[in-house]
């Protein structure tokens, strides 16, 4: 990796917990650069604009997230166990009180979708990739289900995004516990689960 690419990646890595904690609009470029230890005037050497930075931040987030998903789904266990491990990991990582690893879709979805079309499109592409990964796992575990895997994947992903928002509001794990119970029930209706 070139020095410029490494510095760009370092800026993104430094920004993720800041943005995950306070949102995109509340984090200034000066704070991001200070946290990354990058000279203030060099931001535009790495990103054309704050929107381009936000788009790159989301793309990097989704790339990392999908690599983590792939590690869960690459095992030799039954697809139902892999899917439940994925949802359990979601609950455990989102219920903790740290900003590291928090879901940027939950944090930024409503905030940036109306402000930046480039960031909205990055969110749309990234969530579509996640839903497709879930649908692929559902399809592998299903012999002949009544519900198309793509539809169930989209419904479960929306359920878990909603559970994440409710967990932030209530500051409890209860929304995740309820989402997990519903997910188990939904997966149990599939033939091979």
XYZ file of C-alpha atoms in Angstrom:
193
model
C 0.000 0.000 0.000
C 1.369 3.404 -0.952
C 1.961 6.069 1.671
C -0.985 8.113 0.350
C -3.332 5.101 0.472
C -2.093 4.196 3.952
C -2.660 7.764 5.184
C -6.122 7.828 3.601
C -6.984 4.523 5.283
C -5.633 5.818 8.592
C -7.926 8.850 8.333
C -10.918 6.572 7.695
C -9.962 4.265 10.570
C -9.552 7.234 12.909
C -12.848 8.783 11.846
C -15.038 5.699 12.195
C -15.358 5.720 16.012
C -15.843 9.498 16.044
C -18.624 9.364 13.468
C -20.057 6.228 15.067
C -20.289 8.070 18.352
C -21.608 11.487 17.348
C -22.754 11.302 13.745
C -21.376 12.702 10.526
C -22.464 16.312 10.842
C -21.206 16.685 14.409
C -17.652 15.635 13.579
C -15.500 18.277 11.963
C -12.660 17.635 9.574
C -10.197 19.319 11.940
C -11.089 16.819 14.672
C -10.735 13.889 12.268
C -7.315 15.058 11.109
C -6.155 15.785 14.649
C -7.235 12.312 15.784
C -5.454 10.770 12.798
C -2.333 12.877 13.339
C -2.528 14.206 9.776
C -1.665 17.874 9.005
C -4.782 20.020 8.776
C -4.208 21.356 5.286
C -3.762 17.955 3.679
C -7.348 16.651 3.902
C -8.173 17.582 0.316
C -5.115 15.681 -0.861
C -6.933 12.481 0.227
C -10.609 13.402 -0.339
C -12.242 15.803 -2.802
C -14.837 16.970 -0.257
C -16.425 16.103 3.078
C -19.143 14.237 1.149
C -16.494 12.242 -0.728
C -14.898 11.489 2.633
C -18.275 10.343 3.990
C -18.850 8.143 0.964
C -15.373 6.612 1.351
C -15.996 6.097 5.077
C -19.205 4.188 4.349
C -17.628 2.130 1.568
C -14.760 1.171 3.865
C -17.224 0.346 6.645
C -19.235 -1.956 4.375
C -16.114 -3.647 2.988
C -14.903 -4.403 6.517
C -18.371 -5.443 7.679
C -18.832 -7.849 4.765
C -15.428 -9.417 5.430
C -16.562 -10.065 9.010
C -19.820 -11.548 7.727
C -17.924 -13.779 5.328
C -15.827 -15.165 8.187
C -19.052 -16.161 9.957
C -20.607 -17.708 6.839
C -17.486 -19.546 5.626
C -17.589 -22.200 8.361
C -18.730 -25.794 8.030
C -21.706 -25.452 10.359
C -25.311 -25.594 9.225
C -26.535 -22.352 7.679
C -29.033 -21.901 10.513
C -26.190 -21.871 13.041
C -24.203 -19.412 10.941
C -27.186 -17.095 10.607
C -27.929 -17.234 14.312
C -24.229 -16.617 15.047
C -24.396 -13.546 12.810
C -27.466 -12.154 14.588
C -26.003 -12.952 17.999
C -22.814 -11.125 17.019
C -24.948 -8.168 15.927
C -26.723 -8.062 19.288
C -23.501 -8.417 21.273
C -21.568 -5.789 19.313
C -24.386 -3.237 19.179
C -25.481 -3.635 22.805
C -22.055 -2.782 24.213
C -21.351 0.717 25.478
C -18.401 1.453 23.225
C -18.485 3.270 19.915
C -16.041 0.886 18.254
C -17.919 -1.480 15.983
C -21.219 0.367 16.153
C -23.400 0.108 13.050
C -22.894 3.143 10.837
C -26.118 2.317 8.967
C -28.058 2.860 12.185
C -26.088 5.963 13.103
C -26.008 7.646 9.699
C -28.970 6.284 7.733
C -31.489 8.939 8.679
C -28.891 11.682 9.145
C -27.202 11.672 5.768
C -29.813 10.196 3.413
C -31.454 13.593 3.002
C -28.224 15.610 3.003
C -25.928 13.792 0.611
C -27.088 11.725 -2.333
C -23.613 10.207 -2.715
C -23.674 8.992 0.886
C -27.272 7.792 0.527
C -26.238 5.773 -2.511
C -23.275 4.336 -0.595
C -25.682 3.281 2.171
C -28.054 1.786 -0.401
C -25.295 -0.185 -2.144
C -23.791 -1.368 1.125
C -27.061 -2.515 2.661
C -27.971 -4.287 -0.581
C -24.683 -6.216 -0.358
C -25.435 -7.221 3.243
C -28.952 -8.336 2.362
C -27.607 -10.365 -0.573
C -25.085 -12.089 1.699
C -27.915 -12.984 4.090
C -30.122 -14.153 1.208
C -27.324 -16.394 -0.078
C -26.988 -18.011 3.349
C -30.754 -18.450 3.585
C -30.875 -19.999 0.105
C -28.100 -22.477 0.970
C -29.982 -23.595 4.064
C -33.357 -23.837 2.436
C -34.565 -26.835 0.432
C -37.798 -25.290 -0.788
C -39.149 -22.547 1.377
C -42.379 -20.679 0.916
C -40.723 -17.290 1.223
C -38.026 -16.161 -1.208
C -34.654 -15.829 0.592
C -34.154 -12.273 -0.687
C -37.460 -11.202 0.849
C -36.762 -12.861 4.213
C -33.228 -11.436 4.264
C -34.543 -7.898 3.676
C -37.204 -8.323 6.353
C -34.760 -9.656 8.946
C -32.211 -6.929 8.185
C -34.904 -4.260 8.595
C -36.016 -5.893 11.859
C -32.470 -5.765 13.227
C -31.926 -2.159 12.142
C -35.112 -1.280 13.986
C -33.991 -3.273 17.028
C -30.729 -1.322 16.997
C -32.571 1.994 16.989
C -34.881 0.830 19.793
C -31.903 -0.418 21.832
C -30.376 3.081 21.535
C -33.637 4.652 22.684
C -34.308 2.274 25.583
C -30.638 1.669 26.442
C -31.438 -1.995 27.016
C -30.776 -5.299 25.270
C -34.476 -6.126 25.196
C -35.003 -5.101 21.533
C -32.146 -7.427 20.522
C -33.534 -10.281 22.606
C -36.935 -9.810 20.982
C -35.415 -9.588 17.492
C -33.402 -12.748 18.136
C -36.512 -14.622 19.301
C -38.388 -13.518 16.183
C -35.427 -14.428 13.968
C -35.250 -17.924 15.484
C -38.950 -18.321 14.778
C -38.584 -17.065 11.197
C -35.625 -19.360 10.536
C -37.473 -22.259 12.108
C -40.166 -22.001 9.438
C -37.650 -22.910 6.738
C -37.403 -26.573 5.830
C -33.783 -27.267 6.677
C -33.588 -24.993 9.694
